[in-house]
Amino acid sequence: MQVTDRLSHGLEAPICLTWELTYGCNLACVHCLSSSGRRDPRELTTEELFGVVDELEAMQVFYVNIGGGEPTLRPDFWDLLDYSVEHHVGVKFSTNGSRITTAAAKRLASTDYVDVQISVDGADATTNDAIRGNGSFDVATTAMGHLADAGFKDFKISVVVTRNNVEQLDDFAALAASYQAQLRLTRLRPSGRGADVWDELHVTAEQQRTLYRWLLDHPDTLTGDSFFHLSALGEPLPGLNLCGAGRVVCLIDPVGDVYACPFVLHDQFKAGSVRDAGGFTKVWRESPLFTELREPGSAGACASCGSYDACQGGCMAAKFFTGIPLDGPDPECVHGHGEAALVAASAGRPPASPGHTRSGPVPVSIGRRPA
């Protein structure tokens, strides 16, 4: 059995677990997949967070991707980070950089099994701040400087590729190199607030080809398999090149609900809760939803396409939130099959779930914090 076949049937523990600690955020990015803003009063307690870590240790989960919202807004963030590392669960966390002070950077640089992703969406302030808010580029690059000065090499600069920044790929690579960091590119999904701007910001067909060629020329760029649908253009991109939802990836949200994919925070893809009897372990191994997702899938409308083996029909989240059936073509299908599907589905788009926050951003200043 090939590795991809084995992974498609699910594993005893996820390879990549995304854990959103809070939907509280001091930014209001226009494409935020979880519509982050205010904290939810039902968030997992510190004790419950530690209990999940205990489960992950027992399952031998190697590391977790912690995000939000802005995870560092939780007062117990650093306690959770330390507890995870002490219990052999590595931590990679995404942040806008607003809490990465000089002291925090030194602490992170001296801690094993911790990685940091600083989010930006433009290689300059004008492009970035139009998406993430005024002053956010300066805050992010200040955090990058603190990490570099502390000797934290190979931290990640994480970029959501949009129509407005895809021409800056070389500039993003140069930005990462200037801080001895790694560049990570991810795909824009029409989830959360991203649903409101997807039509305006998702890359054009020609830009997809540009992105594909660039990724082939820069194999060290990380993507988290975000662009496996582009493999239909010819040579496969590095990675598993399949949808890992419920098979090798899943998400735990701030109140403990478990979803099949970080990009489909919708009741239809909720598998259970870490607060249920049996905890996360039982949800991962016994959830009816995950069991269904691990069954062999049908090529559906893509059965007659010679590229199906390469792209596997594309992204489940992108299809779901644009109203295309899950066995239909990816809305950004490189052969154009998604265009007709989008027209047919335009009247039936499901509402993107706003997660557990329905208000605006927390009134926290994005200005520089004292070092």
XYZ file of C-alpha atoms in Angstrom:
371
model
C 0.000 0.000 0.000
C 1.390 3.402 -0.980
C 1.949 6.015 1.712
C -0.816 8.250 0.363
C -3.244 5.310 0.312
C -2.363 4.499 3.922
C -2.823 8.091 5.012
C -6.139 8.439 3.196
C -7.571 5.688 5.421
C -6.620 7.582 8.598
C -4.038 7.078 11.302
C -4.186 6.346 15.023
C -3.335 10.006 15.654
C -3.329 13.089 13.437
C -0.109 14.148 11.757
C -1.169 17.773 11.850
C -3.496 19.019 14.561
C -4.596 22.640 14.475
C -5.676 23.974 17.860
C -7.348 27.361 18.019
C -7.093 28.571 21.595
C -9.253 31.661 21.270
C -11.194 33.693 18.747
C -10.110 36.807 20.586
C -7.953 38.960 18.329
C -6.587 42.477 18.227
C -6.820 42.537 14.426
C -9.760 42.122 12.056
C -8.159 40.670 8.919
C -10.603 40.774 6.031
C -9.997 37.113 5.110
C -9.996 35.606 8.626
C -11.245 32.034 8.241
C -12.720 31.967 11.766
C -14.124 35.523 11.788
C -12.084 36.140 14.916
C -12.876 39.055 17.187
C -14.004 38.595 20.783
C -13.185 35.764 23.149
C -15.883 33.193 23.809
C -16.782 32.792 27.508
C -17.063 29.026 26.927
C -13.383 28.632 25.999
C -11.591 25.623 27.417
C -10.137 26.299 30.852
C -6.422 26.010 31.541
C -7.045 22.675 33.223
C -8.962 21.442 30.187
C -6.155 22.589 27.884
C -3.650 20.600 29.927
C -5.963 17.583 29.761
C -5.956 17.724 25.975
C -2.152 17.852 26.006
C -2.115 14.755 28.201
C -4.235 12.977 25.578
C -1.985 14.118 22.752
C 1.072 12.867 24.626
C -0.561 9.468 25.118
C -1.476 9.365 21.410
C 2.134 10.290 20.550
C 1.116 13.385 18.602
C 4.425 14.966 17.698
C 3.337 18.597 17.566
C 0.336 20.914 17.367
C -0.325 24.038 15.314
C -1.700 26.585 17.756
C -3.625 29.541 16.438
C -6.733 31.614 16.906
C -7.592 34.451 16.858
C -4.402 35.661 18.418
C -3.352 32.878 20.808
C -0.991 35.022 22.836
C -3.966 37.064 24.073
C -4.841 34.186 26.410
C -3.142 34.849 29.755
C -2.318 31.128 30.064
C -0.719 30.843 26.622
C 2.830 30.623 27.963
C 1.773 28.107 30.600
C 0.257 25.911 27.881
C 3.370 26.212 25.741
C 5.610 25.135 28.613
C 3.272 22.315 29.641
C 3.115 20.988 26.069
C 6.873 20.944 25.622
C 7.361 19.312 29.022
C 4.934 16.586 27.902
C 6.708 15.898 24.599
C 4.218 17.729 22.384
C 5.974 20.289 20.227
C 4.275 23.625 19.539
C 4.109 25.658 16.366
C 2.021 28.766 16.850
C 0.782 31.472 14.527
C 0.755 35.067 15.671
C 0.414 38.582 14.322
C 3.516 39.436 16.337
C 1.963 42.005 18.642
C 3.042 40.117 21.780
C 6.489 39.023 20.560
C 8.592 41.406 22.617
C 12.359 41.237 23.030
C 11.905 39.182 26.194
C 9.356 36.862 24.585
C 11.646 36.279 21.605
C 14.536 35.342 23.888
C 12.291 32.961 25.794
C 11.137 31.297 22.573
C 14.675 31.015 21.213
C 15.749 29.179 24.374
C 12.848 26.693 24.307
C 13.167 23.425 22.406
C 10.402 22.026 20.198
C 8.804 25.410 19.591
C 8.316 27.125 16.249
C 6.732 30.477 15.443
C 4.808 31.688 12.401
C 4.468 35.440 11.907
C 1.553 36.279 9.629
C 1.816 38.952 6.930
C -0.181 39.403 3.735
C 1.978 41.835 1.856
C 5.689 42.354 1.342
C 5.165 46.032 2.108
C 2.974 47.971 4.500
C 0.570 49.212 1.848
C -0.334 45.748 0.570
C -0.318 44.081 3.975
C -2.204 46.708 5.943
C -5.057 46.766 3.420
C -5.776 43.186 4.535
C -4.630 43.107 8.153
C -5.106 46.664 9.396
C -3.088 49.851 9.746
C 0.249 49.381 11.473
C 0.154 45.592 11.314
C 3.110 45.273 8.927
C 5.316 47.337 11.221
C 4.242 45.238 14.200
C 4.934 41.978 12.353
C 8.374 43.005 11.095
C 9.299 44.308 14.548
C 8.475 40.854 15.921
C 10.584 39.269 13.181
C 13.462 41.483 14.194
C 13.130 40.455 17.830
C 13.189 36.760 16.873
C 16.186 37.206 14.577
C 18.085 39.213 17.193
C 17.385 36.452 19.744
C 18.958 33.896 17.418
C 15.680 32.162 16.519
C 16.527 30.864 13.057
C 14.048 29.354 10.627
C 10.929 30.818 12.185
C 8.182 31.054 9.590
C 6.754 34.005 7.713
C 3.233 32.904 6.797
C 1.415 34.448 3.837
C -2.085 33.874 2.486
C -1.694 34.222 -1.280
C -4.191 36.650 -2.801
C -4.763 38.401 -6.092
C -3.111 41.487 -4.595
C 0.129 39.908 -3.337
C 0.866 37.014 -5.704
C 3.169 39.280 -7.711
C 5.278 39.763 -4.555
C 6.455 36.157 -4.197
C 10.112 37.065 -4.794
C 9.776 39.925 -2.318
C 8.322 37.581 0.308
C 11.232 35.199 -0.222
C 13.683 38.083 0.183
C 11.883 39.237 3.333
C 12.197 35.767 4.856
C 15.854 35.505 3.898
C 16.613 38.866 5.504
C 15.531 37.458 8.877
C 16.954 33.947 8.306
C 13.359 32.741 8.316
C 11.404 30.324 6.131
C 8.599 31.360 3.829
C 5.239 29.596 4.138
C 2.492 30.203 1.602
C -1.130 29.181 2.136
C -4.253 29.294 0.024
C -7.103 31.749 0.496
C -10.259 29.850 1.455
C -13.815 31.215 1.296
C -14.377 30.502 4.996
C -15.347 32.916 7.755
C -14.768 36.509 6.638
C -12.844 35.013 3.737
C -16.197 34.162 2.161
C -16.982 37.863 1.876
C -13.791 38.725 -0.020
C -13.071 35.483 -1.877
C -14.567 36.638 -5.183
C -12.436 39.773 -4.993
C -9.176 38.315 -3.649
C -8.750 34.739 -4.888
C -6.048 34.416 -7.519
C -6.899 34.447 -11.214
C -6.316 31.479 -13.520
C -3.159 33.056 -14.925
C -1.898 33.917 -11.442
C -2.385 30.270 -10.453
C -0.033 29.257 -13.254
C 2.474 31.863 -12.116
C 2.223 30.579 -8.553
C 2.609 26.959 -9.685
C 5.775 27.693 -11.664
C 7.177 29.718 -8.772
C 6.556 26.911 -6.285
C 8.276 24.402 -8.571
C 11.283 26.742 -8.756
C 11.307 27.226 -4.962
C 10.825 23.734 -3.484
C 12.028 24.860 -0.050
C 8.967 27.084 0.325
C 6.490 25.549 2.758
C 2.845 25.224 1.740
C 1.208 22.703 4.081
C -0.223 21.061 0.954
C -2.414 24.140 0.415
C -1.997 24.098 -3.337
C -2.254 20.418 -4.218
C -4.982 21.280 -6.751
C -2.268 22.970 -8.829
C -0.596 19.612 -9.424
C -3.144 19.112 -12.210
C -0.971 21.484 -14.252
C 1.679 18.778 -14.628
C 4.521 18.000 -12.247
C 3.224 17.369 -8.707
C 4.167 19.857 -6.033
C 6.071 18.632 -2.962
C 3.810 17.141 -0.297
C 1.103 14.525 0.093
C -1.112 16.127 -2.562
C -4.397 15.048 -1.024
C -7.124 16.403 1.220
C -6.222 15.232 4.720
C -9.490 16.283 6.396
C -10.340 13.755 9.085
C -7.594 11.489 7.795
C -4.351 13.114 8.899
C -5.547 16.576 9.992
C -8.304 18.098 12.107
C -8.990 21.124 14.277
C -9.916 21.750 17.892
C -11.662 25.087 18.355
C -11.614 27.335 21.450
C -14.627 25.657 23.082
C -13.300 22.155 22.395
C -15.329 21.258 19.315
C -13.435 19.072 16.834
C -13.737 19.719 13.102
C -12.497 17.671 10.169
C -10.511 20.547 8.704
C -9.222 23.928 9.909
C -10.991 25.561 6.973
C -14.512 24.166 7.428
C -15.730 25.482 10.767
C -19.287 24.470 10.080
C -21.666 22.164 11.924
C -21.731 19.778 8.972
C -18.053 18.997 9.604
C -18.101 18.910 13.410
C -17.064 15.467 14.638
C -17.534 15.890 18.394
C -15.966 17.630 21.362
C -12.975 17.090 23.591
C -15.446 17.617 26.441
C -17.392 14.500 25.423
C -16.795 11.180 27.161
C -13.617 9.687 25.762
C -12.211 13.105 24.899
C -10.292 13.927 21.766
C -8.970 10.391 21.434
C -12.447 8.914 20.969
C -13.473 11.656 18.536
C -10.424 11.046 16.359
C -10.654 7.276 16.354
C -14.403 6.655 16.476
C -16.250 9.669 15.095
C -18.803 8.629 12.421
C -17.830 11.695 10.394
C -14.141 10.823 10.371
C -14.962 7.194 9.601
C -16.972 8.353 6.589
C -14.223 10.684 5.380
C -11.712 7.833 5.542
C -13.731 5.697 3.148
C -12.642 5.656 -0.505
C -14.112 8.687 -2.237
C -15.792 9.034 -5.591
C -14.339 11.155 -8.351
C -17.866 12.391 -9.020
C -18.007 15.090 -11.647
C -14.230 14.854 -12.073
C -14.264 11.173 -13.078
C -13.744 11.919 -16.762
C -10.843 14.327 -16.141
C -7.379 12.938 -16.745
C -5.961 15.104 -13.953
C -8.047 13.671 -11.137
C -5.254 11.452 -9.825
C -3.050 14.546 -9.570
C -5.460 16.965 -7.884
C -7.899 14.548 -6.181
C -10.736 16.941 -6.913
C -9.212 19.785 -4.917
C -10.097 21.399 -1.606
C -13.185 20.299 0.325
C -13.499 23.663 2.100
C -13.218 25.685 -1.098
C -15.981 23.611 -2.648
C -18.274 23.608 0.362
C -18.229 27.342 1.002
C -18.755 28.194 -2.663
C -21.741 25.847 -2.836
C -20.126 23.231 -5.079
C -20.894 19.593 -4.186
C -18.008 17.842 -2.429
C -17.630 15.467 -5.382
C -17.544 18.410 -7.779
C -14.520 20.274 -9.147
C -12.457 22.699 -7.109
C -13.719 26.262 -7.720
C -10.173 27.139 -8.802
C -9.779 24.060 -11.021
C -6.832 24.813 -13.290
C -8.696 23.360 -16.281
C -11.614 25.740 -15.781
C -14.168 23.127 -14.717
C -14.852 25.022 -11.515
C -16.204 28.058 -13.367
C -19.353 26.343 -14.591
C -19.800 24.700 -11.191
C -19.611 28.113 -9.512
C -22.321 29.496 -11.767
C -24.565 26.528 -11.021
C -23.898 26.786 -7.286
C -24.036 30.567 -6.866
C -27.576 30.520 -5.503
C -26.885 27.753 -3.016
C -23.803 28.853 -1.139
C -23.968 27.842 2.530
C -23.378 30.649 4.990
C -19.832 30.608 6.285
C -19.797 29.814 9.968
C -18.535 32.754 12.045
C -17.147 30.400 14.648
C -18.056 31.490 18.162
C -17.573 35.201 17.722
C -20.121 37.492 16.174
C -18.866 40.863 17.293
C -16.063 43.081 16.147
C -12.428 42.841 17.196
C -11.326 43.186 20.788
C -10.338 46.786 21.507
C -6.633 46.014 21.987
C -4.052 48.370 20.517
C -1.940 47.001 17.696
C 0.791 49.519 18.367
C 4.278 48.479 19.455
C 4.595 47.062 22.916
C 7.563 48.091 25.036
C 10.481 45.669 24.831
